[in-house]
Coordinates of C-alpha atoms and ligand atoms in Angstrom, one line a residue:
X8 CA -61.0 -29.2 301.7
X9 CA -63.0 -27.4 303.7
X10 CA -64.1 -27.1 307.7
X11 CA -67.9 -28.6 308.7
X12 CA -69.6 -26.9 311.2
X13 CA -72.4 -27.6 313.3
X14 CA -76.1 -25.7 311.6
X15 CA -79.7 -25.5 311.2
X16 CA -80.9 -26.6 307.5
X17 CA -84.6 -26.2 306.5
X18 CA -84.8 -28.7 303.7
X19 CA -87.9 -27.0 302.4
X20 CA -90.6 -24.6 302.7
X21 CA -92.9 -26.3 305.2
X22 CA -89.9 -28.5 306.7
X23 CA -88.5 -27.5 310.5
X24 CA -85.1 -26.6 311.2
X25 CA -82.7 -30.1 311.7
X26 CA -79.2 -29.9 313.1
X27 CA -77.0 -30.7 310.4
X28 CA -72.8 -29.9 309.8
X29 CA -72.1 -28.2 306.9
X30 CA -68.8 -27.5 305.0
X31 CA -67.1 -23.8 305.0
X32 CA -64.5 -23.5 302.8
X33 CA -60.7 -23.3 303.1
X34 CA -59.6 -19.4 303.3
X35 CA -58.5 -17.7 300.7
X36 CA -55.9 -14.7 300.7
X37 CA -58.7 -12.4 301.4
X38 CA -60.8 -14.7 303.4
X39 CA -61.3 -14.5 307.3
X40 CA -62.8 -17.2 309.3
X41 CA -65.5 -16.5 312.2
X42 CA -66.7 -18.1 315.1
X43 CA -70.4 -17.5 315.5
X44 CA -71.3 -16.7 318.5
X45 CA -74.7 -15.0 318.2
X46 CA -76.7 -15.1 315.3
X47 CA -80.8 -12.9 314.9
X48 CA -83.5 -13.8 313.1
X49 CA -84.8 -11.4 311.0
X50 CA -88.3 -11.8 309.5
X51 CA -86.5 -11.9 306.4
X52 CA -85.4 -15.9 307.1
X53 CA -89.3 -16.4 307.5
X54 CA -90.1 -15.0 304.1
X55 CA -87.5 -16.9 302.8
X56 CA -87.5 -19.8 304.2
X57 CA -91.2 -20.0 303.4
X58 CA -90.7 -19.1 300.1
X59 CA -92.9 -15.7 300.4
X60 CA -90.3 -14.1 298.0
X61 CA -90.0 -17.1 295.4
X62 CA -88.9 -20.8 295.7
X63 CA -85.6 -20.7 298.0
X64 CA -82.2 -22.9 297.4
X65 CA -83.0 -25.7 299.6
X66 CA -81.6 -26.9 302.1
X67 CA -81.3 -23.1 303.8
X68 CA -79.3 -21.9 306.9
X69 CA -80.7 -18.4 306.8
X70 CA -79.0 -15.6 309.3
X71 CA -77.7 -12.4 308.2
X72 CA -77.3 -11.0 311.7
X73 CA -74.1 -12.6 312.7
X74 CA -71.4 -11.9 315.9
X75 CA -68.2 -13.6 316.8
X76 CA -64.7 -13.5 317.4
X77 CA -62.3 -13.9 314.4
X78 CA -60.3 -17.3 314.1
X79 CA -58.4 -17.2 311.1
X80 CA -57.0 -14.9 308.2
X81 CA -55.7 -15.1 304.6
X82 CA -52.5 -14.2 304.1
X83 CA -53.5 -10.5 302.5
X84 CA -56.0 -9.8 305.5
X85 CA -54.9 -6.6 307.2
X86 CA -57.9 -5.1 308.7
X87 CA -59.0 -8.1 310.9
X88 CA -56.9 -9.8 313.6
X89 CA -58.0 -13.4 315.6
X90 CA -59.5 -12.5 318.3
X91 CA -61.1 -9.7 317.1
X92 CA -64.9 -9.2 317.8
X93 CA -66.6 -8.6 314.6
X94 CA -69.9 -8.6 312.6
X95 CA -71.2 -10.2 309.2
X96 CA -74.6 -8.4 307.8
X97 CA -76.5 -9.5 304.7
X98 CA -73.9 -9.6 302.0
X99 CA -70.7 -11.2 301.8
X100 CA -69.3 -10.3 298.4
X101 CA -70.2 -8.0 295.3
X102 CA -67.6 -6.8 292.4
X103 CA -66.2 -3.5 293.9
X104 CA -66.0 -1.8 290.8
X105 CA -69.7 -0.6 289.1
X106 CA -70.7 3.0 290.5
X107 CA -72.4 1.4 293.6
X108 CA -69.7 -0.3 294.4
X109 CA -67.5 2.7 294.4
X110 CA -70.2 4.4 296.1
X111 CA -70.8 2.4 299.0
X112 CA -73.4 0.7 298.3
X113 CA -72.7 -2.4 297.4
X114 CA -76.2 -3.5 298.1
X115 CA -77.4 -2.2 294.9
X116 CA -74.1 -3.6 293.0
X117 CA -74.4 -3.7 289.1
X118 CA -73.1 -7.7 289.2
X119 CA -75.5 -8.7 292.0
X120 CA -73.9 -8.8 295.7
X121 CA -74.1 -11.9 296.9
X122 CA -76.2 -12.2 300.1
X123 CA -74.8 -14.0 302.9
X124 CA -77.4 -17.1 302.9
X125 CA -79.4 -18.7 299.7
X126 CA -77.6 -17.2 296.8
X127 CA -75.2 -18.5 294.3
X128 CA -71.6 -16.7 295.1
X129 CA -69.2 -16.2 292.4
X130 CA -67.7 -18.7 292.5
X131 CA -70.8 -21.1 292.0
X132 CA -71.1 -21.9 295.7
X133 CA -74.5 -21.4 297.6
X134 CA -74.3 -19.1 300.6
X135 CA -75.1 -20.1 303.8
X136 CA -76.1 -18.0 306.6
X137 CA -75.5 -17.3 310.0
X138 CA -77.1 -20.1 312.3
X139 CA -74.1 -22.1 312.5
X140 CA -70.9 -22.3 314.4
X141 CA -68.3 -20.3 311.6
X142 CA -68.6 -18.6 308.7
X143 CA -65.6 -17.7 305.9
X144 CA -66.5 -14.5 304.3
X145 CA -64.1 -11.9 302.5
X146 CA -62.7 -9.2 304.9
X147 CA -64.3 -6.0 302.9
X148 CA -68.3 -7.6 304.0
X149 CA -66.8 -7.9 307.6
X150 CA -67.3 -4.9 310.3
X151 CA -65.7 -4.2 313.7
X152 CA -67.9 -4.3 316.5
X153 CA -66.8 -1.1 319.0
X154 CA -64.9 -1.9 321.7
X155 CA -67.7 0.6 323.5
X156 CA -69.5 -2.5 324.2
X157 CA -68.9 -4.7 327.1
X158 CA -69.3 -8.9 326.2
X159 CA -72.5 -8.7 328.1
X160 CA -74.2 -6.7 325.2
X161 CA -73.6 -8.6 321.9
X162 CA -76.0 -10.3 322.1
X163 CA -78.1 -7.1 321.4
X164 CA -75.8 -5.7 319.1
X165 CA -75.7 -8.9 316.9
X166 CA -79.6 -7.6 315.3
X167 CA -77.7 -4.4 314.3
X168 CA -76.4 -6.1 311.3
X169 CA -79.4 -5.7 309.4
X170 CA -82.2 -4.1 311.9
X171 CA -79.7 -1.5 312.3
X172 CA -78.0 -0.2 309.2
X173 CA -81.7 -1.3 307.3
X174 CA -83.0 1.9 309.3
X175 CA -80.5 3.8 310.2
X176 CA -80.1 4.3 306.3
X177 CA -83.3 5.9 305.7
X178 CA -83.2 7.9 308.9
X179 CA -79.6 9.5 307.5
X180 CA -80.6 9.4 303.9
X181 CA -83.6 11.8 305.4
X182 CA -81.7 14.1 307.3
X183 CA -83.3 13.2 310.6
X184 CA -82.0 15.1 313.2
X185 CA -83.1 17.2 316.5
X186 CA -86.8 17.9 315.9
X187 CA -87.2 16.2 313.2
X188 CA -90.6 14.8 313.5
X189 CA -90.1 11.0 312.5
X190 CA -93.3 8.0 312.7
X191 CA -92.4 4.7 313.0
X192 CA -95.1 1.5 311.6
X193 CA -94.5 -1.4 313.5
X194 CA -92.6 -1.9 317.3
X195 CA -90.9 -5.1 315.6
X196 CA -87.5 -5.9 315.3
X197 CA -86.7 -3.4 312.8
X198 CA -89.2 -1.0 314.2
X199 CA -87.7 -0.7 318.1
X200 CA -84.2 -0.4 316.8
X201 CA -85.2 2.4 314.1
X202 CA -87.1 4.1 317.0
X203 CA -83.7 3.8 319.2
X204 CA -81.4 5.6 316.4
X205 CA -84.1 8.2 315.5
X206 CA -84.6 9.2 319.1
X207 CA -80.8 9.1 319.5
X208 CA -80.3 11.4 316.3
X209 CA -83.0 13.9 317.7
X210 CA -86.2 13.0 316.4
X211 CA -89.8 13.3 318.1
X212 CA -90.5 10.0 317.4
X213 CA -94.2 8.5 316.9
X214 CA -94.6 5.0 316.6
X215 CA -97.6 3.5 315.6
X216 CA -98.4 -0.3 316.5
X217 CA -101.2 -2.2 315.8
X218 CA -102.4 -1.8 319.9
X219 CA -101.3 -0.3 323.4
X220 CA -99.1 -3.5 324.2
X221 CA -96.2 -2.4 323.5
X222 CA -96.7 1.2 324.6
X223 CA -94.4 1.3 327.7
X224 CA -91.8 0.1 325.7
X225 CA -91.9 2.5 323.1
X226 CA -91.6 5.1 325.5
X227 CA -88.8 3.4 326.9
X228 CA -87.0 2.6 323.5
X229 CA -87.3 6.7 323.2
X230 CA -90.4 7.9 321.6
X231 CA -92.6 10.8 322.4
X232 CA -95.6 9.5 321.3
X233 CA -97.4 5.9 320.8
X234 CA -100.2 5.4 319.1
X235 CA -102.0 2.3 318.7
X236 CA -103.6 2.2 315.2
X237 CA -106.7 -0.1 315.9
X238 CA -108.7 2.7 316.3
X239 CA -108.3 4.3 312.6
X240 CA -109.2 8.4 314.4
X241 CA -105.3 8.1 315.6
X242 CA -104.5 8.7 311.2
X243 CA -106.9 11.7 310.4
X244 CA -105.7 13.5 313.9
X245 CA -102.6 13.2 313.4
X246 CA -102.6 14.0 309.8
X247 CA -99.9 16.4 308.1
X248 CA -97.8 16.2 310.9
X249 CA -94.7 14.1 309.9
X250 CA -91.5 14.7 308.1
X251 CA -90.9 11.3 307.6
X252 CA -92.7 7.8 308.1
X253 CA -90.7 4.4 308.1
X254 CA -92.4 2.0 307.3
X255 CA -91.0 -1.6 308.7
X256 CA -94.0 -3.9 308.6
X257 CA -93.8 -7.0 306.6
X258 CA -97.6 -7.8 305.5
X259 CA -99.8 -5.2 303.5
X260 CA -100.8 -2.0 305.3
X261 CA -103.1 0.9 304.0
X262 CA -100.5 3.2 303.5
X263 CA -102.9 5.7 301.9
X264 CA -103.7 6.3 305.1
X265 CA -100.3 6.3 306.6
X266 CA -99.2 8.8 303.6
X267 CA -101.9 11.3 305.0
X268 CA -99.9 11.6 308.1
X269 CA -97.1 13.1 306.4
X270 CA -96.8 17.4 306.0
X271 CA -95.7 19.3 302.9
X272 CA -92.6 17.2 301.2
X273 CA -92.9 14.5 303.2
X274 CA -91.4 10.9 302.4
X275 CA -92.7 7.8 303.3
X276 CA -89.6 5.5 304.1
X277 CA -90.4 1.9 303.2
X278 CA -88.6 -0.9 304.1
X279 CA -91.0 -3.6 304.9
X280 CA -90.9 -6.3 302.2
X281 CA -94.4 -8.0 302.0
X282 CA -94.5 -11.0 299.5
X283 CA -98.2 -8.4 298.0
X284 CA -97.7 -5.5 295.9
X285 CA -98.4 -2.1 298.1
X286 CA -101.4 -0.5 296.8
X287 CA -101.9 3.5 296.5
X288 CA -103.7 6.5 295.6
X289 CA -102.4 8.7 293.3
X290 CA -103.8 11.5 295.2
X291 CA -102.3 10.6 298.1
X292 CA -98.7 11.8 296.6
X293 CA -99.7 14.2 295.0
X294 CA -101.7 16.0 297.7
X295 CA -98.6 17.8 299.6
X296 CA -96.1 16.5 297.3
X297 CA -95.9 13.5 299.1
X298 CA -92.7 10.7 298.0
X299 CA -92.7 6.4 299.1
X300 CA -89.2 5.7 299.1
X301 CA -87.6 2.4 299.3
X302 CA -84.3 1.2 300.5
X303 CA -82.2 -1.7 300.8
X304 CA -80.1 -2.9 304.4
X305 CA -77.4 0.0 303.5
X306 CA -73.5 -0.7 302.3
X307 CA -70.7 -1.5 304.1
X308 CA -69.0 1.8 304.9
X309 CA -72.6 3.0 306.3
X310 CA -72.9 -0.1 308.4
X311 CA -69.8 0.3 310.3
X312 CA -70.8 3.6 310.7
X313 CA -74.4 3.0 312.0
X314 CA -72.3 0.7 314.3
X315 CA -69.7 3.7 315.8
X316 CA -73.0 5.7 315.9
X317 CA -75.1 2.9 318.1
X318 CA -71.6 1.9 320.0
X319 CA -71.0 5.7 320.6
X320 CA -74.9 6.2 322.3
X321 CA -75.3 2.8 323.6
X322 CA -77.4 1.3 321.2
X323 CA -78.4 -2.4 321.5
X324 CA -81.5 -3.8 320.0
X325 CA -83.8 -5.7 322.9
X326 CA -83.3 -9.2 322.3
X327 CA -84.4 -12.8 323.7
X328 CA -81.9 -15.2 323.5
X329 CA -82.9 -18.5 322.6
X330 CA -81.1 -22.1 321.9
X331 CA -81.2 -23.8 318.4
X332 CA -84.1 -25.9 319.4
X333 CA -86.8 -23.2 319.5
X334 CA -86.1 -21.6 316.1
X335 CA -89.5 -23.3 314.3
X336 CA -91.7 -22.0 317.5
X337 CA -89.8 -18.4 317.8
X338 CA -90.5 -17.8 313.3
X339 CA -94.4 -18.1 314.7
X340 CA -93.7 -16.1 317.3
X341 CA -92.2 -13.5 315.2
X342 CA -95.1 -13.5 312.7
X343 CA -97.8 -13.5 315.5
X344 CA -95.7 -10.4 316.4
X345 CA -94.8 -11.5 320.0
X346 CA -91.0 -11.7 320.1
X347 CA -89.8 -8.3 322.4
X348 CA -88.0 -7.5 320.4
X349 CA -85.5 -9.6 318.0
X350 CA -84.7 -13.2 319.2
X351 CA -81.2 -14.3 319.1
X352 CA -80.0 -17.8 318.6
X353 CA -77.0 -19.0 321.0
X354 CA -74.8 -20.5 318.7
X355 CA -73.9 -22.8 321.3
X356 CA -76.7 -24.6 321.9
X357 CA -75.8 -25.5 317.9
X358 CA -74.3 -29.2 318.5
X359 CA -77.4 -30.4 320.3
Ligands
NAP420 P1 -90.7 -7.9 312.8 O1 -89.7 -8.1 313.5 O2 -92.1 -9.3 312.7 O3 -91.3 -6.7 313.1 C1 -92.7 -6.6 312.4 C2 -93.7 -5.8 313.0 O4 -95.0 -4.9 312.0 C3 -94.3 -6.1 314.0 O5 -93.6 -6.7 315.4 C4 -95.9 -5.3 313.9 O6 -95.6 -4.4 315.1 C5 -95.7 -4.8 312.6 N1 -96.7 -5.9 311.9 C6 -97.0 -6.9 312.1 N2 -98.0 -7.5 311.2 C7 -98.9 -6.3 310.8 C8 -100.0 -6.4 309.9 N3 -100.6 -7.0 309.5 N4 -100.3 -5.0 310.4 C9 -99.8 -4.0 310.8 N5 -98.5 -3.9 311.4 C10 -98.2 -5.3 310.9 O7 -90.3 -8.0 311.4 P2 -88.7 -7.5 311.0 O8 -87.3 -7.9 311.5 O9 -88.6 -6.1 311.8 O10 -89.0 -6.8 309.4 C11 -90.2 -6.5 309.0 C12 -89.8 -6.4 307.7 O11 -89.1 -5.1 307.0 C13 -90.5 -7.8 306.8 O12 -90.8 -7.6 305.8 C14 -88.5 -8.1 306.8 O13 -88.2 -8.6 305.4 C15 -88.1 -6.3 305.9 N6 -86.8 -5.9 305.5 C16 -86.6 -5.8 304.8 C17 -85.1 -5.0 304.8 C18 -84.6 -3.7 303.8 O14 -83.8 -4.0 303.7 N7 -85.4 -3.4 303.1 C19 -83.9 -5.5 305.8 C20 -84.6 -6.1 306.8 C21 -86.1 -6.6 306.8 P3 -97.0 -4.1 315.9 O15 -97.2 -5.2 317.0 O16 -95.6 -2.9 316.8 O17 -98.2 -3.2 315.2
ZN421 ZN1 -82.6 -8.6 308.3

């Protein structure tokens, strides 16, 4: 027994999205059924769908930035009630017992956390993501959307479920606060949220974008400075003047040049996930005792903390709301860097 719901699915890396009906399981005692209102398009959806991280499991229904309302709860659920506005991010299950899970870092679960879509879960089912009308998720993987947000904010809150936590974690981890000198490379979905969060933490933020096209926006998001990198001299001019550089670019960039921006002991936090290897000279790390650190999204407790932080500071992503029929076009637009700054699907358009 299960429920069907409208969704988008891609049959292969090259195929366009089609409107389909997918099954959602009946509730287990610890499950929550969510009526999805908004679904963000992350660049990871594009890497996955296009097979850039290896062959995906098709038909693929992506989407790990999900916001909606609770429709039904299982008999053991006490944290969520029918009618609550909730979110689901990149994970829908983990073992709950290993050291990482105990530390609230479920994304590094030793058994392997279950991604929201395109993976086999612990029950042998293939997960399907947010480009759909409803989803059923274990209660521990559902987060609360702060009540300080108005309903009209909800489309903009949706990208926080991935872009928000993925940038919040490395900023927090690095101890960013008033006066920390932070550079953000790439003003896309992740980057623009990172600029807003780092600025709210009190950091002095500089945007490194390819061109000047997004300058006005970058400064409006809270950055104190904005530099176009197409003129490579800017990286020499600002050498040694940052504590933290956050790289959000999803294709290979010359990391050595950006490492030079770091002051003594500085860290380049890498969250971008290009299909090709990153190239780094040892001398870029030895000089000034620099480090490169990677991180993958963030755990559930920190995701809730991030949402509460963003709620307090009135932070939402800047979004373009699109119809289900526009997703293929928007995949190309994201790759071309044309989206301002995250596309969010209006799920009411899924049924066609
Ligand atoms: P996005 O919206 O496409 O933004 C990436 C930005 O990078 C673009 O807007 C562009 O900014 C810049 N850029 C793109 N191509 C470039 C190039 N060839 N050279 C230099 N800059 C370039 O993507 P996103 O959704 O923010 O995701 C970014 C990356 O993070 C993806 O690889 C995604 O898979 C990854 N990701 C990782 C995690 C994690 O847990 N670590 C989580 C989510 C996403 P400008 O126009 O300003 O230059
Ligand atoms: Zn994502």
